[in-house]
mmCIF file of C-alpha atoms in Angstrom:
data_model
loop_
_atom_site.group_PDB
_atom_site.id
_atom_site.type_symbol
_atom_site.label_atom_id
_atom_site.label_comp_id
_atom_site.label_asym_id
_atom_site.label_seq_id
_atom_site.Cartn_x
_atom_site.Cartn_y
_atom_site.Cartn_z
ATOM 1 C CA UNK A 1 114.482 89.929 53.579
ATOM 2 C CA UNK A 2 112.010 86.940 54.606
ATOM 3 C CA UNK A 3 112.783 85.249 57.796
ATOM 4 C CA UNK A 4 113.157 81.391 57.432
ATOM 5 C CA UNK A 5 110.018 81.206 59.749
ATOM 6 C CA UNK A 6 108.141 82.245 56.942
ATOM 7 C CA UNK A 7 109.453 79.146 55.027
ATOM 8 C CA UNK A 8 107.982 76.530 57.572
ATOM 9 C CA UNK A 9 104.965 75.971 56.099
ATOM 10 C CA UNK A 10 106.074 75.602 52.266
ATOM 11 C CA UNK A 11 108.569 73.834 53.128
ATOM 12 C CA UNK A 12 108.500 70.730 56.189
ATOM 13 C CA UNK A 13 112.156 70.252 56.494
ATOM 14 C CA UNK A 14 112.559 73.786 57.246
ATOM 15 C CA UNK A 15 111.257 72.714 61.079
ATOM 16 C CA UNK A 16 111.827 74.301 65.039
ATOM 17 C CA UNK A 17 114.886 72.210 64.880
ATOM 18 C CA UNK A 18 116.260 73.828 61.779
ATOM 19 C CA UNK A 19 115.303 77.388 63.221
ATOM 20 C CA UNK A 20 116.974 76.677 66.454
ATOM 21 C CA UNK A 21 120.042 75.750 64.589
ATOM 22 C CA UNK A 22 119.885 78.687 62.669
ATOM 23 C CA UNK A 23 119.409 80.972 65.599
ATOM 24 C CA UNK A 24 122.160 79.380 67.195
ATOM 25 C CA UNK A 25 124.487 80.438 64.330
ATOM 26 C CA UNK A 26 122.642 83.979 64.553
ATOM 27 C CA UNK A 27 120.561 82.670 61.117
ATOM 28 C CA UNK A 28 117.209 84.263 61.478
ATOM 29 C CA UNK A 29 116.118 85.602 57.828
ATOM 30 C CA UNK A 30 117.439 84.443 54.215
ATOM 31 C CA UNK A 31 119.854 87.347 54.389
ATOM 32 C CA UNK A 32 121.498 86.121 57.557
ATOM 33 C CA UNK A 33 121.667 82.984 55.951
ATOM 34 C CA UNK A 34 123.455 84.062 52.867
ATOM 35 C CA UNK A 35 125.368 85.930 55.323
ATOM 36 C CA UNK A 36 127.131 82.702 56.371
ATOM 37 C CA UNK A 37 129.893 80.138 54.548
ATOM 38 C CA UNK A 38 127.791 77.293 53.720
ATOM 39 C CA UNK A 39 130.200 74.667 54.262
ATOM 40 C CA UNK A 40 131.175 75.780 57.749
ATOM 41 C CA UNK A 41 127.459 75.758 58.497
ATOM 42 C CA UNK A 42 126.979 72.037 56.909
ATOM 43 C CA UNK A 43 130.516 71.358 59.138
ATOM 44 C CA UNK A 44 128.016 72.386 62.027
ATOM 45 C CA UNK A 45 125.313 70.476 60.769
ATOM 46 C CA UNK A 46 127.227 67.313 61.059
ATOM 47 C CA UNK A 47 127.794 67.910 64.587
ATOM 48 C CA UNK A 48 123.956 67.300 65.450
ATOM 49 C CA UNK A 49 122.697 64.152 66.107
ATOM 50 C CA UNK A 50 119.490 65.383 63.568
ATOM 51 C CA UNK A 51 122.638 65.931 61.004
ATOM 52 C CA UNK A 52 121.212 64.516 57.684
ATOM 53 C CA UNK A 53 117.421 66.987 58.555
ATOM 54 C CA UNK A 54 119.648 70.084 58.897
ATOM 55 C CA UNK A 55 121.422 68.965 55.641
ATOM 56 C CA UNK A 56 118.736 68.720 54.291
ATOM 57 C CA UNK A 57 117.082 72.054 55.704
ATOM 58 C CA UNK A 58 120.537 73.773 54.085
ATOM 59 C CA UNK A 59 119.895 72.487 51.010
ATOM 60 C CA UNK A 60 116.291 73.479 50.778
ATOM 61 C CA UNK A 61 117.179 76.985 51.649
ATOM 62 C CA UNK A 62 119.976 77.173 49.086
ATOM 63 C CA UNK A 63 117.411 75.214 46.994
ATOM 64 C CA UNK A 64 114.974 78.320 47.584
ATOM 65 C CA UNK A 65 117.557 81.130 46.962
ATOM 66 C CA UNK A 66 118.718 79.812 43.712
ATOM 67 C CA UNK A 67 114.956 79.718 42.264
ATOM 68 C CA UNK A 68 114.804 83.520 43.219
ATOM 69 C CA UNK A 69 117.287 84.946 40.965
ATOM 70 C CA UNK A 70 118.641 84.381 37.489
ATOM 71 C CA UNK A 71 121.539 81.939 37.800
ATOM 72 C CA UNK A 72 125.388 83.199 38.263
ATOM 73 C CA UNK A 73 127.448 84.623 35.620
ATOM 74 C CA UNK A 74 130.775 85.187 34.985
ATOM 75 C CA UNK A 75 132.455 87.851 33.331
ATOM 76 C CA UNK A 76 132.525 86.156 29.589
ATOM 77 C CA UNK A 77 128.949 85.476 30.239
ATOM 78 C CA UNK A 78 127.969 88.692 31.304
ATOM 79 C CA UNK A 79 129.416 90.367 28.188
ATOM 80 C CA UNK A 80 128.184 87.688 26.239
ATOM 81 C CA UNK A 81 124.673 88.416 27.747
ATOM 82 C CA UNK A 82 125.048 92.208 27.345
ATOM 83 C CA UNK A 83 126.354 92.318 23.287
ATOM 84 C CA UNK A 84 123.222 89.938 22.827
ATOM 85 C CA UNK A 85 120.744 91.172 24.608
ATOM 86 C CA UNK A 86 120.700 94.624 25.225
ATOM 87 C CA UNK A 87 119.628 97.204 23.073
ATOM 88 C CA UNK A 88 122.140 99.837 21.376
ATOM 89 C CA UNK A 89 120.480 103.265 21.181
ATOM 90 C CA UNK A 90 121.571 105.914 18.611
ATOM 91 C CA UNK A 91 122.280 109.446 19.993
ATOM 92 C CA UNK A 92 121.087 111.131 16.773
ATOM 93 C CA UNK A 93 125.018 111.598 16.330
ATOM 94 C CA UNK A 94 126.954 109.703 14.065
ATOM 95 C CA UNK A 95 130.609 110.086 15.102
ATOM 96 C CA UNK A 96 129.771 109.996 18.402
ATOM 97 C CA UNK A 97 127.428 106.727 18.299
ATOM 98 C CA UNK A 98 130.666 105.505 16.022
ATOM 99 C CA UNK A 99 133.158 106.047 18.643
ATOM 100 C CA UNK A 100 130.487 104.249 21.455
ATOM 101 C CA UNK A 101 130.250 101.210 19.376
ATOM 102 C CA UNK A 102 126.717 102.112 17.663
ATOM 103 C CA UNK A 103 125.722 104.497 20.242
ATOM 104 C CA UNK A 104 124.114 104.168 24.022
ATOM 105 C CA UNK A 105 124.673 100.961 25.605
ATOM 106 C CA UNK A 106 121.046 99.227 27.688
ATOM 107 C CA UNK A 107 122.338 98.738 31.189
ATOM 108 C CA UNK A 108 125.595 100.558 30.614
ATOM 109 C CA UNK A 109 126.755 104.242 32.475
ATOM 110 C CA UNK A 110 127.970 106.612 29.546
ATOM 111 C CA UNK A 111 129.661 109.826 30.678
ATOM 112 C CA UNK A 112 130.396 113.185 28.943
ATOM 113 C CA UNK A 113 132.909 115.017 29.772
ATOM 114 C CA UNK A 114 134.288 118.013 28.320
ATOM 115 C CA UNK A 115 135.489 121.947 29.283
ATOM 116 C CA UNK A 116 131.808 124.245 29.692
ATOM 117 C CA UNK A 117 130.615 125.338 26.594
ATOM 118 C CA UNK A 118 131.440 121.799 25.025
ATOM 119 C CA UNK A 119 127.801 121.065 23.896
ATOM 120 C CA UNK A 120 127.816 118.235 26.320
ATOM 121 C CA UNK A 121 124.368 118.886 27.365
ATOM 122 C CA UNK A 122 123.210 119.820 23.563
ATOM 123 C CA UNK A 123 124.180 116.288 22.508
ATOM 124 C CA UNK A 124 122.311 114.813 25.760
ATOM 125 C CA UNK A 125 119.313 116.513 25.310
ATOM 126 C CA UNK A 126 120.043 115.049 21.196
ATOM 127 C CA UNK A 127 119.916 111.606 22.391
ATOM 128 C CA UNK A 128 117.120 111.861 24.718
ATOM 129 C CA UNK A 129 115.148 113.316 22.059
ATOM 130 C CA UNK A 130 116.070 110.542 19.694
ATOM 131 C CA UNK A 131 116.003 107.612 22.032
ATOM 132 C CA UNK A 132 112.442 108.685 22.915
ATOM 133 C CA UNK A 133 111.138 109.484 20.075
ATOM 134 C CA UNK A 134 112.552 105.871 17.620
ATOM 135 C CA UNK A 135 112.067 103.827 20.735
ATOM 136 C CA UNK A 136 108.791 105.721 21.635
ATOM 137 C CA UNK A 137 110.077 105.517 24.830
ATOM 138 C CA UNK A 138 109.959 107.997 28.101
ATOM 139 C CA UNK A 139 113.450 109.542 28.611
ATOM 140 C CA UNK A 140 114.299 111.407 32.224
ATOM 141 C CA UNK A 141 116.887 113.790 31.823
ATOM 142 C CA UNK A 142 118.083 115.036 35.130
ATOM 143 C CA UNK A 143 118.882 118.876 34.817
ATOM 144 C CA UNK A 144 121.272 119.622 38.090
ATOM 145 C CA UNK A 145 122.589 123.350 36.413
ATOM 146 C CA UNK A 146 118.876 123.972 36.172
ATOM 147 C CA UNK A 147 119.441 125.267 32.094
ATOM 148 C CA UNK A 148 116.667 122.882 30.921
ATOM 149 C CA UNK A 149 115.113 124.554 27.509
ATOM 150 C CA UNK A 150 111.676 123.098 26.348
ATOM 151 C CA UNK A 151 112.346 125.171 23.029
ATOM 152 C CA UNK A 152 116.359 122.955 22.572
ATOM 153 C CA UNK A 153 113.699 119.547 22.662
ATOM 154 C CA UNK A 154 111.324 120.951 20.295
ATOM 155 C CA UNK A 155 113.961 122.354 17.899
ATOM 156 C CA UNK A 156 115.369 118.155 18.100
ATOM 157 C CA UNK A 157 111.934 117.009 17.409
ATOM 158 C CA UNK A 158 111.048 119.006 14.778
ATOM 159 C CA UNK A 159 114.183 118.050 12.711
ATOM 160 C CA UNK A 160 113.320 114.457 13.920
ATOM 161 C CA UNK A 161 109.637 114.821 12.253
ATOM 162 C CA UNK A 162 111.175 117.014 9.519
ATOM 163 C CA UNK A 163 114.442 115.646 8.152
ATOM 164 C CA UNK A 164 114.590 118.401 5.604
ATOM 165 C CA UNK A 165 115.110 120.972 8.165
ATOM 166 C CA UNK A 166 118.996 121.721 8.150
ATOM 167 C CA UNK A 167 120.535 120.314 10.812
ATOM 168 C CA UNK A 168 121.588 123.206 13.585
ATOM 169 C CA UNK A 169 124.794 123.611 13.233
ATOM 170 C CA UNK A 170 126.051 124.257 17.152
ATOM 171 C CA UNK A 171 124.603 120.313 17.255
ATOM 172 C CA UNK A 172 126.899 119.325 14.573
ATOM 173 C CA UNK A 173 129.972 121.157 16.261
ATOM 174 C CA UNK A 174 129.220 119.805 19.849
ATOM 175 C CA UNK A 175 129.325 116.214 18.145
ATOM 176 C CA UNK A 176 132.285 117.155 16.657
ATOM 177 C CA UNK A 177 133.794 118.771 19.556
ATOM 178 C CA UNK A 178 133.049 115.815 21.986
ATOM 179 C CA UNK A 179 134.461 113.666 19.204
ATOM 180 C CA UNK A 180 137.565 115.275 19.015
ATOM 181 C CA UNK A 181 137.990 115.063 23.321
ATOM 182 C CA UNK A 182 137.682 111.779 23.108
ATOM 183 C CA UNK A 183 140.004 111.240 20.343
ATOM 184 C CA UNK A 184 142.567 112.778 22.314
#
């Protein structure tokens, strides 16, 4: 994080005097400062005979922090924010992209869970295909069983590119399988 020295010469009110009062209240970077209650700080402030300066050097900083970052949210507004804005990505599997609201959520953790043999990873390696290839996007899929198959993600491409191509059936049967887990 930036120290507030490197704020004194954007911003004159942020002075020696401020910085002393700071470091006397163990303030020496923005983080320190956010660190701290505010009003206890200001309660400080109005100890000083250069009261209304430091005030003013609080507000600046505060002034500063809020122009960094997008403003607060609450929860309503977060959700609100989220079912507007972000993107819903199909997994190439319709009852499962039913029971996720539409499918993959932007921003939003999805697990899979379900006994071995499940087809959890066959219906991962379904949506990567898919979100990369309608989004023409770069998907990472993190193997950590070390199974990857380049020959699974061109089987999923190739029906992608050739709808005609019956769908594989131990695809269909993992979505249904996962389906039914969830159902339960």
């Amino acid at each position: 994080m930036s120290s507030l020295k490197s704020l004194e010469s954007e911003y004159p009110i942020i002075d020696s005097n401020f910085h002393k009062f700071c470091a006397s209240h163990a303030i020496f970077t923005v983080e320190d400062f956010l660190l701290n209650d505010v009003y206890v700080l200001v309660a400080f402030a109005e100890c000083q005979s250069n009261s209304k300066e430091l005030k003013q050097g609080i507000t600046q900083v505060l002034s500063i922090i809020d122009s960094l970052h997008p403003p607060w949210m609450n929860g309503v507004d977060l959700l609100t924010d989220a079912q507007r804005n972000k993107q819903v990505l199909s997994t190439g599997c319709e009852g499962l992209d039913l029971l996720l609201g539409g499918g993959l959520h932007e921003g939003q953790l999805t697990e899979l869970v379900g006994p071995s043999s499940s087809g959890k990873t066959q219906v991962c390696l379904q949506a990567a295909t898919t979100i990369a290839y309608k989004c023409r996007a770069s998907v990472v899929f993190v193997d950590t069983c070390n199974s990857f198959s380049s020959r699974r993600i061109a089987d999923f491409v190739d029906r992608l590119l050739n709808p005609s191509l019956k769908q594989d059936f131990s695809f269909t049967y993992a979505c249904y399988r996962l389906s039914e887990n969830v159902l339960r």
